[in-house]
Amino acid sequence: MSTTSYNRRDFLKTGGMLSSGLLISFFVPAGAKRFIPGGETPEPLFAPNAYLNIGPDNTVKITLAHVEMGQGIWTTLPMLIAEELDCDWSKIKVEHAPPGAPYIHTLYGVQITGGSSTTWSEFDRYRNAGATARTLLVEAAAKKFNVSPSECHTENGFVIAGNQRASYGELADAAAKLPPPASVKLKDKKDWKYIGKVKKRLDTTAKISGEAMFGIDVHFPGMLIAVPAHAPVFGATVRSFDASAAKAIKGVQEVVQVPTGVAVIADNFWAAKQGRDALKIDWELGPGENIDSTTQFEEYRQLAATKGATAAQAGNADDALSRANKKIAAEYIFPYLAHAPMEPLNCTVKISDDLCEIWTGTQMPGLDQSIAAKILGFKPEQVKVNTLFLGGGFGRRANATSDFVAEAVNVAKASGKFIKLIWTREDDIRGGYYRAAFLHQVHTGLGADGLPIAWQHRIVGQSIQEGGPFAASIKNGIDPTSVEGVSDSPYLESIPDHNVELHSPKLPVTVLWWRSVGNTHTAFVMETMIDELAFAAGKDPVAYRRSLLKGKRHLAALDLVAKKSGWDKPLPQGRFRGVAVHESFGTVVAQVAEISIREGHLRVHKVTCAIDCGLAVNPDGVKAQMESCIIFGLTAVLYGEITLEKGRVKQRNFHDYKMLRMNETPLIEVHIVDSNEKMGGAGEPGVPPVAPAIANAIFSATGKRVRRLPLQSSDLVKV
Amino acid sequence: MIKLSVNNQPYTVDVEPAMPLLWVLRDILHLTGTKYGCGMAQCGACTVHLNGEAVRSCVTPVRRAENQTVITIEGLSKDFSHPLQRAWIEEDVPQCGYCQSGQIMAAAVLLRENPHPTDQDIDDAMSGNICRCGTYQRIRKAIHLAAKLSAK
Ligand code: FES
Ligand code: FES
């Protein structure tokens, strides 16, 4: 993997030009309005382009404004450029961008990879960058060949006119001297050669040979390893500590206190970890000690009995409920969940008098940069962030407090040493920033036709935005990420009398977005309750949903999944099916799960998935993301649970915070709706429907509704 | 001082004999293709070959490798030419990629022992390796493909 080797100040001076070659101006795509949480408008972007440059050797180096964490953006963004640039695909080299204005998200106003937004948010910007480069190369060639640009065409990295041809590398210097074009014309859809076609990932060889550099793989002479000791309960602080046993371990160099605990610094990880384990720390525990998962849900239940902040409201649900033919009420419980990315959290920091250099895998390099600068009293431009491959992110590496980066900077600052901070798996599982625990209560009523006429919904759970940089999105006590998937549910649109209320209790347990965010729990409630109503109405679950959903995309996904799963065909004996459909991140995904239960064991045999994400730029990438989402969602259904006892997280590692494995993997079939709808995301929207599809299948097998995740063994026994 | 052979290179390392092979590979020899995922034999990210057998290097004290032969992902082939690597490319297996060294090293032993594994054989051999990105289906396909490629 190529790593970025220029520093931030040079970058600002030269606009990111690394070597002799062509540098492409940057244009703000007309359609992309930018938005900053909080409402201010940032400076208009007109910077010299840092998205691609072409070297004399024909290498096309593409700089990614987003980071590669498995979702395939290392390949998809280059596809967008290659489509317009018409370059030689085999000559493409890819790198992550440093923090910088040109790499700010076209909509979110910060440099972030998240919200399943990379492909659609960069669709214009990266194509424009490619088209601009091509226009200049053609112009340069036309001059060289003494013809008009219209007589030239491009092919695989060459400009050709009649029998004259020149490679992009040969033309780069001349093209760099031309003024940028005022506008460029993007290719017609019918001429696309890359977009919508299957393209192999560009990072595979690095990832099957040990060459790929993740943050944890960074090594420099003189660098030491730090392992932190964190508080046993959330919010606890160090009263005092005794490092004598730690320091007696061979290889341990130093022990320092930092705001988040105590860190042991040693020659290697093994020594540092042994040292960390030998520390004796006296903690001031604070109120975090009182949190207990059982009483927590008891308290949430009490809150749910009271009126909350209104997230959605229409008509009079109380009245409508009293008129209902049939009433159904249910309560749902969802635990805290850890992201557990495969690569444990880590960050390498080197501080000199006026420069701090950071190497890590992060979803928000710009925020990390400013938080590091603040800790050190530096200007942001004195902090250089090198983003390496992320061994999974799922939201954990987009932390509003830059927690592991800040901790590493603090360790480097306190010790004066060049360190790589590594969290153990235990530190990760117990380290907080979880998907928040939630409790839902729903009261619904059916009319004479079996369709719902009333829907009352109360949600209780911590806000992930409260107190953070995106807190401005909280309006009237509603953190949209707590209610998304319910308050904007298309089912509610068809129910004239409904209300959705939210309580956001504050707890010391830290919480964060977790792949598909609020939809992780809201989709479960909506899709299992709708299924329950279908059953109560004596209707087929797919047909019932079809009678409530009006949106073209919902119907297309539902129809496709029903067709491909053979919904109306009988199943072999002992097999059962469940369906769910949910929209998130601008994409609709429908899934059918096929299961069996034998001797109290659930086996998921097959998940059929249909996705309408609008245009699928890299269809195989979309399929891979659906496969990934389904395994991720299934893991949560079967195992995902972080529990607290006396404030202490009970789980530690993969033996008690389990992951789905090969032997439990269902056959997954993904079908992409041929769609001209607005582009949506693909990294997350496959997660929400998994759990309800499985729960609905379990109901057909057992006659029992699943109301709590993860599954309990009692859920799998027939009534 | 402990002597061992890694990827057919002789090394002498001055470490505690109890230090796990994983950290000798990563922190002393700087062969970082072998990954740390759990440190307790749960995930398989650290899988290497010790005298041809797949072991969890995170729980293998380096003394067990003394005067023995270790092969890591870096030593599997020089040019991505191992049938498993070719199959991994063909099926576009990796996502984040972090688990894949361990997956490939585990699969290599499976294929050597069983050149034509069934799905069940693959499940049995590979269920010790976690992939948080959920690439299992593609791994399974790629192992079948690698079996075909090796047979040619
Ligand atoms: S790191 Fe060795 S099995 Fe997980
Ligand atoms: S590819 Fe990410 S953990 Fe396997």
Tab-separated table of C-alpha atoms in Angstrom, chain A residues 199-553:
chain	number	residue	atom	x	y	z
A	199	LYS	CA	-14.867	-4.563	-11.050
A	200	LYS	CA	-12.424	-6.536	-8.927
A	201	ARG	CA	-11.178	-4.877	-5.765
A	202	LEU	CA	-7.893	-3.019	-6.018
A	203	ASP	CA	-6.816	-3.908	-2.485
A	204	THR	CA	-7.050	-7.689	-2.709
A	205	THR	CA	-3.442	-8.595	-3.435
A	206	ALA	CA	-2.272	-6.441	-0.527
A	207	LYS	CA	-4.774	-8.159	1.743
A	208	ILE	CA	-3.872	-11.751	0.862
A	209	SER	CA	-0.126	-11.395	1.154
A	210	GLY	CA	0.437	-9.617	4.447
A	211	GLU	CA	1.430	-6.445	2.601
A	212	ALA	CA	-1.606	-4.364	3.533
A	213	MET	CA	-0.690	-1.900	6.245
A	214	PHE	CA	-3.260	-1.421	8.964
A	215	GLY	CA	-2.762	1.069	11.761
A	216	ILE	CA	-1.621	-1.714	14.066
A	217	ASP	CA	1.155	-2.693	11.618
A	218	VAL	CA	2.984	0.623	11.692
A	219	HIS	CA	6.578	0.294	12.791
A	220	PHE	CA	9.410	2.790	13.109
A	221	PRO	CA	12.827	2.520	14.734
A	222	GLY	CA	12.646	3.851	18.270
A	223	MET	CA	8.909	3.363	18.529
A	224	LEU	CA	7.605	1.753	21.726
A	225	ILE	CA	4.334	-0.019	22.449
A	226	ALA	CA	1.808	1.249	24.975
A	227	VAL	CA	-1.063	-0.738	26.467
A	228	PRO	CA	-3.608	1.149	28.560
A	229	ALA	CA	-5.335	0.190	31.787
A	230	HIS	CA	-8.880	1.493	31.677
A	231	ALA	CA	-11.379	2.124	34.436
A	232	PRO	CA	-13.391	-0.917	35.542
A	233	VAL	CA	-16.602	1.129	35.457
A	234	PHE	CA	-17.657	3.974	33.210
A	235	GLY	CA	-16.621	7.394	34.414
A	236	ALA	CA	-14.196	6.143	37.093
A	237	THR	CA	-10.945	8.032	37.639
A	238	VAL	CA	-7.522	7.075	38.946
A	239	ARG	CA	-6.999	7.867	42.622
A	240	SER	CA	-3.504	6.432	42.794
A	241	PHE	CA	-1.513	3.600	41.318
A	242	ASP	CA	1.450	1.403	42.086
A	243	ALA	CA	3.589	0.605	39.057
A	244	SER	CA	6.411	-1.227	40.805
A	245	ALA	CA	5.374	-4.714	39.678
A	246	ALA	CA	4.780	-3.428	36.155
A	247	LYS	CA	8.166	-1.776	36.007
A	248	ALA	CA	9.854	-4.985	37.136
A	249	ILE	CA	8.791	-6.693	33.929
A	250	LYS	CA	11.558	-6.988	31.393
A	251	GLY	CA	11.040	-4.572	28.540
A	252	VAL	CA	8.788	-2.148	30.395
A	253	GLN	CA	10.145	1.371	29.954
A	254	GLU	CA	7.691	3.679	31.563
A	255	VAL	CA	4.275	3.966	33.170
A	256	VAL	CA	2.249	7.145	32.747
A	257	GLN	CA	-1.087	8.394	33.935
A	258	VAL	CA	-3.429	9.864	31.320
A	259	PRO	CA	-7.000	11.161	31.612
A	260	THR	CA	-8.403	7.771	30.604
A	261	GLY	CA	-6.282	5.652	32.939
A	262	VAL	CA	-2.709	4.459	33.178
A	263	ALA	CA	-0.547	3.289	30.278
A	264	VAL	CA	2.415	0.953	30.347
A	265	ILE	CA	5.060	1.619	27.721
A	266	ALA	CA	7.426	-1.157	26.728
A	267	ASP	CA	9.702	-2.458	23.993
A	268	ASN	CA	6.983	-4.709	22.644
A	269	PHE	CA	3.299	-5.478	23.082
A	270	TRP	CA	3.859	-8.570	25.140
A	271	ALA	CA	5.899	-6.761	27.775
A	272	ALA	CA	3.516	-3.799	27.776
A	273	LYS	CA	0.506	-6.051	28.283
A	274	GLN	CA	2.143	-8.000	31.083
A	275	GLY	CA	3.059	-4.683	32.662
A	276	ARG	CA	-0.472	-3.409	32.258
A	277	ASP	CA	-1.844	-6.539	33.909
A	278	ALA	CA	0.576	-6.098	36.823
A	279	LEU	CA	-0.521	-2.536	37.614
A	280	LYS	CA	-2.245	-1.894	40.908
A	281	ILE	CA	-4.693	0.949	40.485
A	282	ASP	CA	-6.956	2.476	43.079
A	283	TRP	CA	-10.009	3.815	41.227
A	284	GLU	CA	-12.489	6.448	42.293
A	285	LEU	CA	-15.483	4.592	40.905
A	286	GLY	CA	-18.185	7.241	40.974
A	287	PRO	CA	-21.826	6.686	39.996
A	288	GLY	CA	-20.930	4.322	37.138
A	289	GLU	CA	-20.775	1.554	39.705
A	290	ASN	CA	-24.527	1.574	40.109
A	291	ILE	CA	-25.391	0.534	36.573
A	292	ASP	CA	-26.826	-2.904	36.235
A	293	SER	CA	-28.404	-4.268	33.069
A	294	THR	CA	-31.408	-5.764	34.844
A	295	THR	CA	-32.333	-2.665	36.812
A	296	GLN	CA	-31.512	-0.495	33.809
A	297	PHE	CA	-34.358	-1.995	31.786
A	298	GLU	CA	-36.600	-1.772	34.846
A	299	GLU	CA	-35.896	1.961	34.953
A	300	TYR	CA	-36.420	2.258	31.217
A	301	ARG	CA	-39.782	0.545	31.650
A	302	GLN	CA	-40.793	3.090	34.266
A	303	LEU	CA	-39.772	5.892	31.935
A	304	ALA	CA	-41.788	4.329	29.138
A	305	ALA	CA	-44.860	4.669	31.347
A	306	THR	CA	-44.491	8.444	31.174
A	307	LYS	CA	-44.905	10.877	28.326
A	308	GLY	CA	-41.753	11.537	26.344
A	309	ALA	CA	-40.650	14.059	23.738
A	310	THR	CA	-42.737	13.815	20.602
A	311	ALA	CA	-40.950	12.468	17.546
A	312	ALA	CA	-43.987	11.996	15.305
A	313	GLN	CA	-47.639	12.705	15.803
A	314	ALA	CA	-50.831	12.542	13.747
A	315	GLY	CA	-54.489	12.452	14.706
A	316	ASN	CA	-55.385	11.013	18.065
A	317	ALA	CA	-53.921	7.595	18.699
A	318	ASP	CA	-55.659	7.213	22.098
A	319	ASP	CA	-59.083	7.651	20.558
A	320	ALA	CA	-58.331	5.456	17.619
A	321	LEU	CA	-57.030	2.735	19.895
A	322	SER	CA	-60.262	2.728	21.857
A	323	ARG	CA	-62.169	2.142	18.613
A	324	ALA	CA	-59.959	-0.740	17.494
A	325	ASN	CA	-61.385	-4.191	16.794
A	326	LYS	CA	-58.290	-5.897	17.986
A	327	LYS	CA	-55.459	-4.525	20.096
A	328	ILE	CA	-51.904	-5.706	20.310
A	329	ALA	CA	-49.282	-4.379	22.713
A	330	ALA	CA	-45.683	-5.394	23.057
A	331	GLU	CA	-42.441	-4.427	24.712
A	332	TYR	CA	-39.028	-4.936	23.136
A	333	ILE	CA	-35.587	-4.961	24.687
A	334	PHE	CA	-32.238	-4.420	22.995
A	335	PRO	CA	-28.882	-4.680	24.758
A	336	TYR	CA	-25.726	-2.643	24.398
A	337	LEU	CA	-23.606	-3.907	21.502
A	338	ALA	CA	-19.881	-3.566	20.898
A	339	HIS	CA	-18.617	-3.023	17.351
A	340	ALA	CA	-15.664	-5.368	17.817
A	341	PRO	CA	-13.857	-4.502	14.602
A	342	MET	CA	-11.386	-7.273	13.815
A	343	GLU	CA	-8.407	-4.956	14.178
A	344	PRO	CA	-8.218	-3.865	17.809
A	345	LEU	CA	-8.115	-0.113	18.271
A	346	ASN	CA	-4.693	1.423	18.014
A	347	CYS	CA	-2.913	4.658	17.242
A	348	THR	CA	0.719	5.612	16.746
A	349	VAL	CA	1.914	9.068	17.791
A	350	LYS	CA	5.209	10.907	17.434
A	351	ILE	CA	5.484	14.367	18.884
A	352	SER	CA	8.363	16.765	18.254
A	353	ASP	CA	8.658	20.451	19.165
A	354	ASP	CA	6.258	21.715	16.580
A	355	LEU	CA	4.851	18.676	14.830
A	356	CYS	CA	2.712	15.764	15.864
A	357	GLU	CA	2.473	12.843	13.535
A	358	ILE	CA	-0.314	10.284	13.835
A	359	TRP	CA	-0.772	6.940	12.124
A	360	THR	CA	-4.082	5.194	12.624
A	361	GLY	CA	-7.183	3.788	11.007
A	362	THR	CA	-9.891	6.376	11.462
A	363	GLN	CA	-13.224	7.323	9.942
A	364	MET	CA	-12.786	10.997	10.898
A	365	PRO	CA	-9.179	12.106	10.338
A	366	GLY	CA	-10.039	15.800	10.424
A	367	LEU	CA	-11.666	15.619	13.835
A	368	ASP	CA	-8.806	13.509	15.167
A	369	GLN	CA	-6.434	16.150	13.907
A	370	SER	CA	-8.166	18.977	15.710
A	371	ILE	CA	-8.590	17.010	18.928
A	372	ALA	CA	-4.903	16.066	18.911
A	373	ALA	CA	-3.963	19.695	18.253
A	374	LYS	CA	-6.080	20.823	21.174
A	375	ILE	CA	-4.443	18.368	23.571
A	376	LEU	CA	-0.996	19.566	22.516
A	377	GLY	CA	-1.746	23.271	22.167
A	378	PHE	CA	-0.805	23.003	18.494
A	379	LYS	CA	-2.482	24.414	15.441
A	380	PRO	CA	-4.323	21.745	13.442
A	381	GLU	CA	-1.808	22.095	10.620
A	382	GLN	CA	0.909	21.023	13.036
A	383	VAL	CA	-0.761	17.640	13.304
A	384	LYS	CA	-0.263	15.275	10.411
A	385	VAL	CA	-2.665	12.355	10.232
A	386	ASN	CA	-1.728	9.303	8.159
A	387	THR	CA	-4.709	7.042	7.639
A	388	LEU	CA	-3.930	3.395	7.059
A	389	PHE	CA	-6.301	0.580	6.156
A	390	LEU	CA	-8.980	0.109	8.798
A	391	GLY	CA	-9.441	-3.453	10.024
A	392	GLY	CA	-13.167	-2.801	10.254
A	393	GLY	CA	-14.917	0.305	11.470
A	394	PHE	CA	-18.686	-0.181	11.750
A	395	GLY	CA	-18.865	3.263	13.363
A	396	ARG	CA	-16.376	2.561	16.146
A	397	ARG	CA	-13.584	4.413	14.367
A	398	ALA	CA	-15.758	7.531	13.932
A	399	ASN	CA	-15.701	8.733	17.467
A	400	ALA	CA	-16.754	12.269	18.310
A	401	THR	CA	-14.184	12.343	21.119
A	402	SER	CA	-11.492	10.619	19.007
A	403	ASP	CA	-11.112	8.459	22.090
A	404	PHE	CA	-8.291	6.122	21.139
A	405	VAL	CA	-6.454	8.800	19.157
A	406	ALA	CA	-6.717	11.256	22.055
A	407	GLU	CA	-5.513	8.596	24.466
A	408	ALA	CA	-2.481	7.831	22.305
A	409	VAL	CA	-1.653	11.525	22.029
A	410	ASN	CA	-1.940	11.846	25.796
A	411	VAL	CA	0.360	8.859	26.345
A	412	ALA	CA	2.936	10.276	23.920
A	413	LYS	CA	2.658	13.678	25.536
A	414	ALA	CA	2.949	12.416	29.110
A	415	SER	CA	5.872	10.102	28.351
A	416	GLY	CA	7.664	12.169	25.737
A	417	LYS	CA	7.978	8.947	23.764
A	418	PHE	CA	7.156	7.794	20.260
A	419	ILE	CA	4.488	5.202	20.925
A	420	LYS	CA	2.026	2.884	19.303
A	421	LEU	CA	-0.943	2.480	21.613
A	422	ILE	CA	-2.706	-0.861	21.263
A	423	TRP	CA	-5.902	-1.860	22.996
A	424	THR	CA	-6.345	-5.520	23.762
A	425	ARG	CA	-9.533	-7.211	22.596
A	426	GLU	CA	-10.725	-7.015	26.188
A	427	ASP	CA	-10.166	-3.252	26.185
A	428	ASP	CA	-12.231	-3.070	23.020
A	429	ILE	CA	-15.147	-5.191	24.250
A	430	ARG	CA	-15.247	-3.356	27.572
A	431	GLY	CA	-14.346	0.034	26.204
A	432	GLY	CA	-17.821	1.446	25.700
A	433	TYR	CA	-19.057	3.523	22.760
A	434	TYR	CA	-21.676	0.836	22.291
A	435	ARG	CA	-24.860	0.707	20.326
A	436	ALA	CA	-27.097	2.038	23.067
A	437	ALA	CA	-29.471	-0.258	24.933
A	438	PHE	CA	-33.109	0.442	24.025
A	439	LEU	CA	-36.579	-0.395	25.216
A	440	HIS	CA	-39.646	0.059	23.007
A	441	GLN	CA	-43.311	-0.151	23.915
A	442	VAL	CA	-45.901	-0.321	21.188
A	443	HIS	CA	-49.710	-0.294	21.337
A	444	THR	CA	-51.518	-0.896	18.091
A	445	GLY	CA	-55.080	-1.475	17.052
A	446	LEU	CA	-56.607	-3.005	13.965
A	447	GLY	CA	-59.682	-1.803	12.149
A	448	ALA	CA	-62.409	-4.038	10.789
A	449	ASP	CA	-60.450	-4.617	7.576
A	450	GLY	CA	-57.485	-5.942	9.555
A	451	LEU	CA	-55.315	-2.919	8.793
A	452	PRO	CA	-53.833	-0.869	11.633
A	453	ILE	CA	-55.785	2.246	12.633
A	454	ALA	CA	-53.772	3.299	15.688
A	455	TRP	CA	-50.116	3.164	16.638
A	456	GLN	CA	-48.596	4.388	19.913
A	457	HIS	CA	-44.892	4.001	20.280
A	458	ARG	CA	-42.533	4.898	23.096
A	459	ILE	CA	-38.776	4.510	22.799
A	460	VAL	CA	-36.290	4.732	25.665
A	461	GLY	CA	-32.545	4.838	25.168
A	462	GLN	CA	-29.470	7.029	25.401
A	463	SER	CA	-28.733	9.622	22.745
A	464	ILE	CA	-25.518	9.093	20.810
A	465	GLN	CA	-25.323	12.736	19.759
A	466	GLU	CA	-25.911	14.460	23.083
A	467	GLY	CA	-22.907	16.522	24.063
A	468	GLY	CA	-21.029	15.690	20.860
A	469	PRO	CA	-20.154	17.710	17.774
A	470	PHE	CA	-23.377	16.674	16.057
A	471	ALA	CA	-25.621	17.642	18.970
A	472	ALA	CA	-27.205	20.360	16.844
A	473	SER	CA	-29.188	17.667	15.090
A	474	ILE	CA	-31.115	17.118	18.336
A	475	LYS	CA	-34.318	19.126	18.004
A	476	ASN	CA	-37.031	19.401	20.644
A	477	GLY	CA	-35.499	16.617	22.661
A	478	ILE	CA	-35.380	14.243	19.716
A	479	ASP	CA	-32.102	12.724	18.644
A	480	PRO	CA	-33.111	11.590	15.160
A	481	THR	CA	-30.783	8.601	15.384
A	482	SER	CA	-32.852	7.212	18.280
A	483	VAL	CA	-36.123	7.197	16.358
A	484	GLU	CA	-35.119	6.809	12.690
A	485	GLY	CA	-36.957	3.880	11.228
A	486	VAL	CA	-40.009	4.488	13.429
A	487	SER	CA	-40.832	8.188	13.247
A	488	ASP	CA	-40.272	8.154	9.485
A	489	SER	CA	-41.696	4.687	8.915
A	490	PRO	CA	-43.797	4.358	5.779
A	491	TYR	CA	-46.199	2.177	7.777
A	492	LEU	CA	-47.069	5.113	10.001
A	493	GLU	CA	-47.890	7.181	6.926
A	494	SER	CA	-50.723	4.800	6.264
A	495	ILE	CA	-51.971	4.929	9.855
A	496	PRO	CA	-53.911	8.180	10.361
A	497	ASP	CA	-53.688	8.164	14.172
A	498	HIS	CA	-50.220	7.606	15.548
A	499	ASN	CA	-47.623	9.010	17.868
A	500	VAL	CA	-43.995	8.288	18.610
A	501	GLU	CA	-42.336	9.495	21.790
A	502	LEU	CA	-38.781	9.330	23.026
A	503	HIS	CA	-37.007	9.336	26.374
A	504	SER	CA	-33.240	9.829	26.309
A	505	PRO	CA	-31.926	8.954	29.765
A	506	LYS	CA	-28.344	9.955	30.554
A	507	LEU	CA	-25.929	7.293	31.738
A	508	PRO	CA	-22.168	7.115	32.131
A	509	VAL	CA	-21.974	4.220	29.631
A	510	THR	CA	-20.610	5.700	26.419
A	511	VAL	CA	-22.640	5.086	23.256
A	512	LEU	CA	-22.060	5.553	19.563
A	513	TRP	CA	-23.354	4.779	16.100
A	514	TRP	CA	-23.120	1.098	15.301
A	515	ARG	CA	-23.567	-0.120	11.739
A	516	SER	CA	-27.035	1.116	10.685
A	517	VAL	CA	-27.458	3.089	13.928
A	518	GLY	CA	-31.076	3.513	15.139
A	519	ASN	CA	-32.348	1.152	12.481
A	520	THR	CA	-30.661	-1.700	14.369
A	521	HIS	CA	-33.569	-1.669	16.818
A	522	THR	CA	-36.344	0.311	15.156
A	523	ALA	CA	-36.537	-1.980	12.112
A	524	PHE	CA	-36.871	-4.952	14.423
A	525	VAL	CA	-39.825	-3.439	16.237
A	526	MET	CA	-41.610	-2.223	13.131
A	527	GLU	CA	-41.071	-5.334	11.059
A	528	THR	CA	-41.933	-7.865	13.755
A	529	MET	CA	-44.996	-5.890	14.870
A	530	ILE	CA	-46.268	-5.530	11.306
A	531	ASP	CA	-45.798	-9.265	10.954
A	532	GLU	CA	-47.797	-9.766	14.107
A	533	LEU	CA	-50.586	-7.576	12.751
A	534	ALA	CA	-50.593	-9.522	9.488
A	535	PHE	CA	-51.041	-12.704	11.456
A	536	ALA	CA	-53.788	-11.159	13.583
A	537	ALA	CA	-55.523	-10.051	10.393
A	538	GLY	CA	-55.140	-13.519	8.906
A	539	LYS	CA	-53.121	-12.166	5.975
A	540	ASP	CA	-49.977	-13.291	4.245
A	541	PRO	CA	-47.022	-11.258	5.600
A	542	VAL	CA	-45.860	-10.117	2.148
A	543	ALA	CA	-49.382	-9.298	0.949
A	544	TYR	CA	-50.130	-7.411	4.188
A	545	ARG	CA	-47.008	-5.305	3.809
A	546	ARG	CA	-47.897	-4.638	0.191
A	547	SER	CA	-51.276	-3.296	1.261
A	548	LEU	CA	-49.636	-0.801	3.631
A	549	LEU	CA	-46.546	0.281	1.708
A	550	LYS	CA	-47.015	2.785	-1.079
A	551	GLY	CA	-43.405	3.514	-2.023
A	552	LYS	CA	-42.252	2.152	-5.351
A	553	ARG	CA	-38.893	1.101	-3.930
